[in-house]
Amino acid sequence: MKFALFSLMMNLPNAITGEAFTAQQKFQNILEQARLAERLGFDAYGIGERHGAPFLSSSPPVVLTAVAAATSRIRLLTTVTVLSVLDPVRVAEDYATLDQLSGGRLEMIIGKGNDPRHYPLFGITEEEQWDSLGERYRLLKRLWTEEDVTWEGTYRPPLDKVTTQPRPLQQSIPIWHGSASSTLSTELAAQYGEPLFTSNSFHPQAKYKALIDHYRERLDHYGHDAKRAVIGSGAGSLYLANTREEAIHRYKPYYDAFHATASAQHNQSPFKDLEDNIVNGPVLIGSPDQVVEKIVNYHAAYGHQVLSISVDGLSHSEQLEQLERFAQEVAPVLRRELPSSVWDNAPILTQQPATPTQSAPPAISPIFQV
């Protein structure tokens, strides 16, 4: 299995001490997280997109460009890019720039978003979110793979022979499809034969498994080999301790604080408390052996090759503690027991300083061929 560290840059006061990062401290914390994740052997680092408090992650391409400058190997993911409200021309330009500056390390996870507050900000209704996502996605694909694009649709002005600049460094920037609540996302992913990333954050395993099963069925329908499906999964929250009882005691204030927020309430999680979520939901709370056992159980249901974790909301020292324990006591077991070839051949296209006589770097093949 491969591992990604994700952050939504949630910036709540610490649930135990009441202390809070300033915005500047939070941004520096994110850069430190990314550097630590790379040093500890994580395979990817991701920033999600949210618009409004308590999140500071409204500009993932800007943050990930800073992460690219602070790292050299780790893959850079968006988790997710809320494409349902964004201009595909702007997205094509911003993320191709990031792809160039990162040496071809970018991968995008797209979705309609998980916070209804962004719809009025960007001029669409919640009822339009799926149609908007599909239209903007198809245009983005054309802008990255074609030149002189002529296009007309509903959610932005027409285009006439447009070639966005810069072009991506990768021949094809890998796109994952975020999946949380609807078969419309799994249908779109299957149609294009592209990877799926299940949020696996707020509900029992059966809900997300049904969406993954639908994705595999529709891959076959569209002529793709479902046996080669590439799937990632979130994991709710992470907190490791020597015993489950200790982990519950230490993490419960954080869990209660997050689930009292408006964004968490929007997801209508059915779990009555942390203990219920540990038994029946996706959170990874307990001893390292217990967390390994739970991840193996979810892998049996999902067949995922990539797992994302998050340490959002924890104190600075606890973030370091949790990432180090996960990297040392959990990840090695899962890498051995659940091997994954995702990203094994992902090239890092570090560029030498250009001279006027140098030719452009060669294009590379897509990382994923589902």
CSV table of C-alpha atoms in Angstrom, one decimal:
chain,number,residue,atom,x,y,z
A,1,MET,CA,0.0,0.0,0.0
A,2,LYS,CA,1.1,3.6,-0.7
A,3,PHE,CA,0.5,6.5,1.7
A,4,ALA,CA,-0.5,10.1,1.4
A,5,LEU,CA,-0.8,12.8,4.0
A,6,PHE,CA,-3.7,15.1,3.3
A,7,SER,CA,-4.7,18.4,4.9
A,8,LEU,CA,-7.7,20.7,4.5
A,9,MET,CA,-5.8,23.3,6.5
A,10,MET,CA,-8.5,23.4,9.1
A,11,ASN,CA,-7.5,26.0,11.6
A,12,LEU,CA,-9.5,25.6,14.8
A,13,PRO,CA,-8.3,26.5,18.3
A,14,ASN,CA,-6.7,23.4,19.9
A,15,ALA,CA,-9.5,21.5,21.6
A,16,ILE,CA,-7.4,20.9,24.7
A,17,THR,CA,-5.2,24.0,25.2
A,18,GLY,CA,-7.4,26.5,23.3
A,19,GLU,CA,-4.3,27.8,21.5
A,20,ALA,CA,-4.6,28.6,17.8
A,21,PHE,CA,-2.2,29.0,14.9
A,22,THR,CA,-2.2,32.3,13.2
A,23,ALA,CA,-2.7,32.1,9.4
A,24,GLN,CA,1.0,32.5,8.9
A,25,GLN,CA,1.8,29.8,11.5
A,26,LYS,CA,-0.6,27.4,9.8
A,27,PHE,CA,0.9,27.9,6.4
A,28,GLN,CA,4.4,27.2,7.9
A,29,ASN,CA,3.0,24.2,9.7
A,30,ILE,CA,1.8,22.8,6.3
A,31,LEU,CA,5.2,23.2,4.8
A,32,GLU,CA,6.7,21.5,7.8
A,33,GLN,CA,4.2,18.6,7.5
A,34,ALA,CA,5.1,18.1,3.8
A,35,ARG,CA,8.9,18.1,4.5
A,36,LEU,CA,8.3,15.6,7.4
A,37,ALA,CA,6.1,13.4,5.2
A,38,GLU,CA,8.8,13.2,2.5
A,39,ARG,CA,11.5,12.5,5.1
A,40,LEU,CA,9.3,9.7,6.7
A,41,GLY,CA,8.7,8.0,3.4
A,42,PHE,CA,5.2,9.0,2.6
A,43,ASP,CA,4.4,8.8,-1.1
A,44,ALA,CA,2.2,11.8,-1.6
A,45,TYR,CA,1.1,15.0,0.1
A,46,GLY,CA,-2.2,16.6,-0.6
A,47,ILE,CA,-4.1,19.9,0.0
A,48,GLY,CA,-7.9,20.0,-0.2
A,49,GLU,CA,-9.9,23.0,-1.3
A,50,ARG,CA,-12.4,24.7,1.0
A,51,HIS,CA,-13.8,28.2,1.0
A,52,GLY,CA,-14.5,29.8,4.4
A,53,ALA,CA,-13.6,29.3,8.0
A,54,PRO,CA,-12.2,27.2,9.7
A,55,PHE,CA,-10.3,26.3,6.5
A,56,LEU,CA,-7.4,28.2,4.9
A,57,SER,CA,-7.2,26.0,1.9
A,58,SER,CA,-8.9,28.2,-0.7
A,59,SER,CA,-5.8,28.1,-3.1
A,60,PRO,CA,-4.4,24.6,-3.4
A,61,PRO,CA,-2.2,25.4,-6.4
A,62,VAL,CA,-0.5,28.2,-4.6
A,63,VAL,CA,0.1,26.1,-1.4
A,64,LEU,CA,1.2,23.1,-3.4
A,65,THR,CA,3.7,25.2,-5.4
A,66,ALA,CA,5.3,26.2,-2.0
A,67,VAL,CA,5.2,22.5,-1.0
A,68,ALA,CA,7.0,21.7,-4.3
A,69,ALA,CA,9.7,24.2,-3.5
A,70,ALA,CA,10.2,22.7,-0.1
A,71,THR,CA,10.4,19.0,-1.3
A,72,SER,CA,11.9,17.1,-4.1
A,73,ARG,CA,10.3,13.6,-4.4
A,74,ILE,CA,6.8,13.4,-2.9
A,75,ARG,CA,3.8,13.4,-5.2
A,76,LEU,CA,1.5,16.5,-4.9
A,77,LEU,CA,-2.2,15.9,-4.9
A,78,THR,CA,-5.3,18.1,-4.7
A,79,THR,CA,-7.9,16.6,-2.3
A,80,VAL,CA,-10.1,17.8,-3.9
A,81,THR,CA,-10.1,20.5,-6.5
A,82,VAL,CA,-13.7,21.8,-6.4
A,83,LEU,CA,-14.0,21.8,-10.2
A,84,SER,CA,-17.8,22.3,-10.0
A,85,VAL,CA,-17.2,26.0,-9.2
A,86,LEU,CA,-14.0,26.8,-11.0
A,87,ASP,CA,-13.2,28.2,-14.5
A,88,PRO,CA,-11.5,25.3,-16.4
A,89,VAL,CA,-9.3,27.8,-18.3
A,90,ARG,CA,-7.9,29.1,-15.0
A,91,VAL,CA,-7.6,25.6,-13.6
A,92,ALA,CA,-5.7,24.5,-16.7
A,93,GLU,CA,-3.3,27.4,-16.4
A,94,ASP,CA,-2.7,27.3,-12.6
A,95,TYR,CA,-2.2,23.6,-12.4
A,96,ALA,CA,0.0,23.3,-15.5
A,97,THR,CA,2.2,26.0,-13.9
A,98,LEU,CA,2.4,23.9,-10.7
A,99,ASP,CA,3.2,20.8,-12.8
A,100,GLN,CA,6.0,22.6,-14.5
A,101,LEU,CA,7.4,24.1,-11.2
A,102,SER,CA,7.2,20.7,-9.4
A,103,GLY,CA,9.0,18.8,-12.0
A,104,GLY,CA,5.9,16.8,-13.1
A,105,ARG,CA,4.8,15.7,-9.6
A,106,LEU,CA,1.2,16.9,-9.8
A,107,GLU,CA,-1.9,14.7,-9.6
A,108,MET,CA,-5.4,16.1,-9.3
A,109,ILE,CA,-8.4,14.8,-7.5
A,110,ILE,CA,-11.6,16.5,-8.7
A,111,GLY,CA,-15.0,16.7,-7.1
A,112,LYS,CA,-18.1,18.7,-6.7
A,113,GLY,CA,-17.0,19.7,-3.2
A,114,ASN,CA,-18.2,18.9,0.3
A,115,ASP,CA,-19.2,22.3,1.6
A,116,PRO,CA,-22.3,24.0,0.2
A,117,ARG,CA,-21.0,27.4,1.1
A,118,HIS,CA,-19.0,27.6,-2.1
A,119,TYR,CA,-21.9,27.6,-4.5
A,120,PRO,CA,-23.2,31.1,-3.9
A,121,LEU,CA,-19.6,32.4,-3.9
A,122,PHE,CA,-19.1,31.2,-7.5
A,123,GLY,CA,-22.6,31.7,-8.9
A,124,ILE,CA,-24.1,28.2,-9.3
A,125,THR,CA,-26.8,26.5,-7.3
A,126,GLU,CA,-26.3,23.2,-5.4
A,127,GLU,CA,-28.7,21.6,-7.8
A,128,GLU,CA,-26.3,22.3,-10.7
A,129,GLN,CA,-23.3,20.8,-9.1
A,130,TRP,CA,-23.1,17.6,-11.0
A,131,ASP,CA,-23.9,19.1,-14.4
A,132,SER,CA,-21.4,21.8,-13.7
A,133,LEU,CA,-18.7,19.3,-12.7
A,134,GLY,CA,-19.1,17.2,-15.8
A,135,GLU,CA,-19.0,20.1,-18.2
A,136,ARG,CA,-16.0,21.7,-16.6
A,137,TYR,CA,-14.1,18.4,-16.4
A,138,ARG,CA,-14.6,17.6,-20.0
A,139,LEU,CA,-13.4,21.1,-21.0
A,140,LEU,CA,-10.4,20.8,-18.7
A,141,LYS,CA,-9.4,17.5,-20.4
A,142,ARG,CA,-9.5,19.1,-23.8
A,143,LEU,CA,-7.5,22.2,-22.7
A,144,TRP,CA,-4.7,19.9,-21.4
A,145,THR,CA,-4.7,17.6,-24.3
A,146,GLU,CA,-5.6,19.8,-27.3
A,147,GLU,CA,-4.5,23.0,-28.9
A,148,ASP,CA,-6.8,25.6,-30.6
A,149,VAL,CA,-9.8,24.5,-28.5
A,150,THR,CA,-13.2,25.8,-29.7
A,151,TRP,CA,-15.9,25.1,-27.2
A,152,GLU,CA,-19.3,26.3,-26.1
A,153,GLY,CA,-21.2,25.4,-22.9
A,154,THR,CA,-23.3,26.6,-20.0
A,155,TYR,CA,-21.0,27.5,-17.2
A,156,ARG,CA,-18.5,29.9,-18.9
A,157,PRO,CA,-18.2,32.0,-22.0
A,158,PRO,CA,-17.4,30.2,-25.3
A,159,LEU,CA,-13.8,29.6,-26.5
A,160,ASP,CA,-12.5,30.1,-30.0
A,161,LYS,CA,-9.2,28.4,-30.9
A,162,VAL,CA,-7.7,28.7,-27.4
A,163,THR,CA,-4.4,27.1,-26.3
A,164,THR,CA,-3.8,27.6,-22.6
A,165,GLN,CA,-0.2,28.3,-21.4
A,166,PRO,CA,1.9,26.9,-20.0
A,167,ARG,CA,1.3,23.3,-21.2
A,168,PRO,CA,1.6,20.7,-18.5
A,169,LEU,CA,5.1,19.1,-18.1
A,170,GLN,CA,3.6,15.6,-17.9
A,171,GLN,CA,2.1,14.3,-21.1
A,172,SER,CA,-1.0,13.6,-19.1
A,173,ILE,CA,-1.6,15.0,-15.6
A,174,PRO,CA,-3.2,12.1,-13.7
A,175,ILE,CA,-6.7,12.8,-12.6
A,176,TRP,CA,-8.5,11.0,-9.8
A,177,HIS,CA,-12.2,11.3,-9.2
A,178,GLY,CA,-13.3,12.0,-5.7
A,179,SER,CA,-16.2,9.9,-4.5
A,180,ALA,CA,-18.3,10.4,-1.4
A,181,SER,CA,-22.0,10.4,-2.0
A,182,SER,CA,-23.2,9.8,-5.6
A,183,THR,CA,-22.8,7.3,-8.5
A,184,LEU,CA,-22.5,10.3,-10.8
A,185,SER,CA,-18.9,10.7,-9.7
A,186,THR,CA,-18.2,7.0,-10.1
A,187,GLU,CA,-19.9,7.0,-13.5
A,188,LEU,CA,-17.7,9.9,-14.7
A,189,ALA,CA,-14.5,8.1,-13.5
A,190,ALA,CA,-15.5,4.9,-15.1
A,191,GLN,CA,-16.4,6.5,-18.4
A,192,TYR,CA,-12.9,7.9,-18.7
A,193,GLY,CA,-11.1,4.9,-17.1
A,194,GLU,CA,-9.5,7.1,-14.5
A,195,PRO,CA,-8.7,6.4,-10.8
A,196,LEU,CA,-11.2,6.8,-8.0
A,197,PHE,CA,-10.5,8.2,-4.6
A,198,THR,CA,-13.2,7.4,-2.0
A,199,SER,CA,-13.5,9.9,0.9
A,200,ASN,CA,-14.3,7.2,3.4
A,201,SER,CA,-14.7,9.8,6.1
A,202,PHE,CA,-18.2,10.1,7.6
A,203,HIS,CA,-20.2,7.0,7.0
A,204,PRO,CA,-20.0,3.2,7.4
A,205,GLN,CA,-18.0,1.0,5.1
A,206,ALA,CA,-21.0,-0.3,3.2
A,207,LYS,CA,-21.9,3.1,1.7
A,208,TYR,CA,-18.5,3.7,0.2
A,209,LYS,CA,-18.1,0.1,-0.9
A,210,ALA,CA,-21.3,0.3,-2.9
A,211,LEU,CA,-19.9,3.3,-4.8
A,212,ILE,CA,-16.6,1.5,-5.5
A,213,ASP,CA,-18.5,-1.6,-6.7
A,214,HIS,CA,-20.5,0.6,-9.0
A,215,TYR,CA,-17.3,2.1,-10.4
A,216,ARG,CA,-15.9,-1.3,-11.1
A,217,GLU,CA,-19.1,-2.4,-12.8
A,218,ARG,CA,-19.2,0.7,-15.0
A,219,LEU,CA,-15.5,0.3,-15.9
A,220,ASP,CA,-16.4,-3.0,-17.6
A,221,HIS,CA,-19.4,-1.4,-19.2
A,222,TYR,CA,-17.2,1.3,-20.9
A,223,GLY,CA,-14.6,-1.3,-22.0
A,224,HIS,CA,-12.0,-0.8,-19.4
A,225,ASP,CA,-10.5,-3.7,-17.4
A,226,ALA,CA,-11.9,-3.4,-13.9
A,227,LYS,CA,-9.2,-5.7,-12.6
A,228,ARG,CA,-6.7,-2.9,-13.2
A,229,ALA,CA,-8.8,-0.3,-11.4
A,230,VAL,CA,-6.8,2.2,-9.3
A,231,ILE,CA,-8.5,3.2,-6.1
A,232,GLY,CA,-7.5,5.4,-3.2
A,233,SER,CA,-9.2,5.8,0.2
A,234,GLY,CA,-9.3,8.3,3.0
A,235,ALA,CA,-9.4,7.1,6.6
A,236,GLY,CA,-11.2,9.7,8.7
A,237,SER,CA,-8.9,10.6,11.6
A,238,LEU,CA,-5.7,9.1,12.9
A,239,TYR,CA,-4.5,8.8,16.5
A,240,LEU,CA,-2.1,6.1,17.7
A,241,ALA,CA,-1.3,5.2,21.3
A,242,ASN,CA,-0.1,2.2,23.2
A,243,THR,CA,-3.7,1.1,23.9
A,244,ARG,CA,-7.1,1.9,22.4
A,245,GLU,CA,-8.2,3.3,25.7
A,246,GLU,CA,-5.3,5.8,25.8
A,247,ALA,CA,-5.9,6.8,22.1
A,248,ILE,CA,-9.6,7.4,22.8
A,249,HIS,CA,-8.8,9.5,25.9
A,250,ARG,CA,-6.3,11.6,24.0
A,251,TYR,CA,-8.2,12.0,20.8
A,252,LYS,CA,-11.8,12.4,22.0
A,253,PRO,CA,-11.6,16.3,22.6
A,254,TYR,CA,-10.4,16.7,19.0
A,255,TYR,CA,-13.2,14.5,17.6
A,256,ASP,CA,-15.9,16.3,19.5
A,257,ALA,CA,-14.6,19.7,18.5
A,258,PHE,CA,-14.5,18.8,14.8
A,259,HIS,CA,-17.9,17.2,14.7
A,260,ALA,CA,-19.5,20.3,16.2
A,261,THR,CA,-18.4,22.4,13.2
A,262,ALA,CA,-21.0,23.3,10.5
A,263,SER,CA,-19.0,21.5,7.8
A,264,ALA,CA,-19.0,18.3,9.8
A,265,GLN,CA,-22.7,18.6,10.6
A,266,HIS,CA,-23.4,19.0,6.9
A,267,ASN,CA,-22.2,15.4,6.3
A,268,GLN,CA,-24.8,13.9,8.7
A,269,SER,CA,-22.5,11.3,10.0
A,270,PRO,CA,-24.6,8.5,11.7
A,271,PHE,CA,-22.1,7.7,14.4
A,272,LYS,CA,-23.3,8.7,17.9
A,273,ASP,CA,-19.8,9.2,19.3
A,274,LEU,CA,-16.1,8.4,18.8
A,275,GLU,CA,-16.4,4.9,20.2
A,276,ASP,CA,-19.2,4.1,17.8
A,277,ASN,CA,-17.1,5.4,14.9
A,278,ILE,CA,-14.1,3.3,15.9
A,279,VAL,CA,-16.3,0.1,15.8
A,280,ASN,CA,-18.5,0.9,12.9
A,281,GLY,CA,-16.8,3.7,11.0
A,282,PRO,CA,-13.5,4.7,9.3
A,283,VAL,CA,-11.5,6.5,12.0
A,284,LEU,CA,-8.1,5.0,12.8
A,285,ILE,CA,-7.9,5.3,16.6
A,286,GLY,CA,-6.0,2.8,18.7
A,287,SER,CA,-2.8,0.9,19.0
A,288,PRO,CA,-0.7,0.3,15.9
A,289,ASP,CA,-1.8,-3.3,15.7
A,290,GLN,CA,-5.4,-2.4,15.9
A,291,VAL,CA,-5.0,0.3,13.2
A,292,VAL,CA,-3.3,-2.2,10.9
A,293,GLU,CA,-6.1,-4.7,11.5
A,294,LYS,CA,-8.7,-2.1,10.6
A,295,ILE,CA,-6.9,-0.9,7.4
A,296,VAL,CA,-6.6,-4.6,6.3
A,297,ASN,CA,-10.3,-5.0,6.9
A,298,TYR,CA,-11.1,-2.0,4.7
A,299,HIS,CA,-8.7,-3.1,2.0
A,300,ALA,CA,-10.6,-6.4,1.8
A,301,ALA,CA,-13.8,-4.4,1.0
A,302,TYR,CA,-12.3,-1.7,-1.2
A,303,GLY,CA,-9.2,-3.2,-2.8
A,304,HIS,CA,-7.5,0.2,-2.6
A,305,GLN,CA,-3.8,0.7,-3.3
A,306,VAL,CA,-3.4,4.2,-1.7
A,307,LEU,CA,-4.4,5.3,1.8
A,308,SER,CA,-4.6,8.9,2.9
A,309,ILE,CA,-4.4,10.0,6.5
A,310,SER,CA,-4.7,13.4,8.2
A,311,VAL,CA,-3.4,15.0,11.4
A,312,ASP,CA,-5.5,18.1,11.0
A,313,GLY,CA,-6.5,19.8,14.3
A,314,LEU,CA,-3.8,18.2,16.5
A,315,SER,CA,-1.2,20.2,18.4
A,316,HIS,CA,2.1,20.6,16.7
A,317,SER,CA,3.9,18.1,18.9
A,318,GLU,CA,1.1,15.5,18.4
A,319,GLN,CA,1.2,15.9,14.6
A,320,LEU,CA,4.9,15.0,14.7
A,321,GLU,CA,4.2,12.1,17.1
A,322,GLN,CA,1.4,10.7,15.0
A,323,LEU,CA,3.2,10.9,11.7
A,324,GLU,CA,6.4,9.3,13.1
A,325,ARG,CA,4.5,6.5,14.8
A,326,PHE,CA,2.5,5.8,11.6
A,327,ALA,CA,5.6,5.7,9.5
A,328,GLN,CA,7.5,3.5,11.8
A,329,GLU,CA,4.8,1.2,13.3
A,330,VAL,CA,2.0,1.0,10.7
A,331,ALA,CA,3.2,1.8,7.2
A,332,PRO,CA,6.0,-0.9,7.0
A,333,VAL,CA,3.5,-3.7,7.9
A,334,LEU,CA,1.0,-2.6,5.3
A,335,ARG,CA,3.7,-2.1,2.6
A,336,ARG,CA,4.7,-5.7,3.2
A,337,GLU,CA,1.3,-7.2,3.5
A,338,LEU,CA,-0.6,-5.1,0.9
A,339,PRO,CA,1.9,-4.3,-1.9
A,340,SER,CA,1.0,-1.6,-4.4
A,341,SER,CA,2.6,-0.6,-7.7
A,342,VAL,CA,1.0,2.8,-7.9
A,343,TRP,CA,3.7,5.5,-8.4
A,344,ASP,CA,6.5,2.9,-8.7
A,345,ASN,CA,7.5,4.3,-12.1
A,346,ALA,CA,6.5,7.9,-11.6
A,347,PRO,CA,9.3,10.0,-13.0
A,348,ILE,CA,10.5,13.2,-11.3
A,349,LEU,CA,11.4,15.5,-14.1
A,350,THR,CA,13.8,17.8,-12.3
A,351,GLN,CA,14.8,20.4,-14.8
A,352,GLN,CA,18.3,21.8,-15.4
A,353,PRO,CA,18.6,25.6,-15.9
A,354,ALA,CA,17.5,26.2,-19.5
A,355,THR,CA,19.7,27.8,-22.2
A,356,PRO,CA,18.3,29.2,-25.4
A,357,THR,CA,19.7,26.2,-27.4
A,358,GLN,CA,18.2,23.5,-25.2
A,359,SER,CA,15.2,21.7,-26.5
A,360,ALA,CA,12.1,21.0,-24.5
A,361,PRO,CA,12.1,18.0,-22.1
A,362,PRO,CA,10.6,14.9,-23.6
A,363,ALA,CA,7.0,14.1,-22.8
A,364,ILE,CA,6.3,11.2,-20.4
A,365,SER,CA,3.6,8.6,-20.4
A,366,PRO,CA,0.6,8.8,-18.1
A,367,ILE,CA,1.1,7.2,-14.7
A,368,PHE,CA,-2.2,5.5,-14.7
A,369,GLN,CA,-3.6,3.3,-17.4
A,370,VAL,CA,-6.8,1.8,-15.9
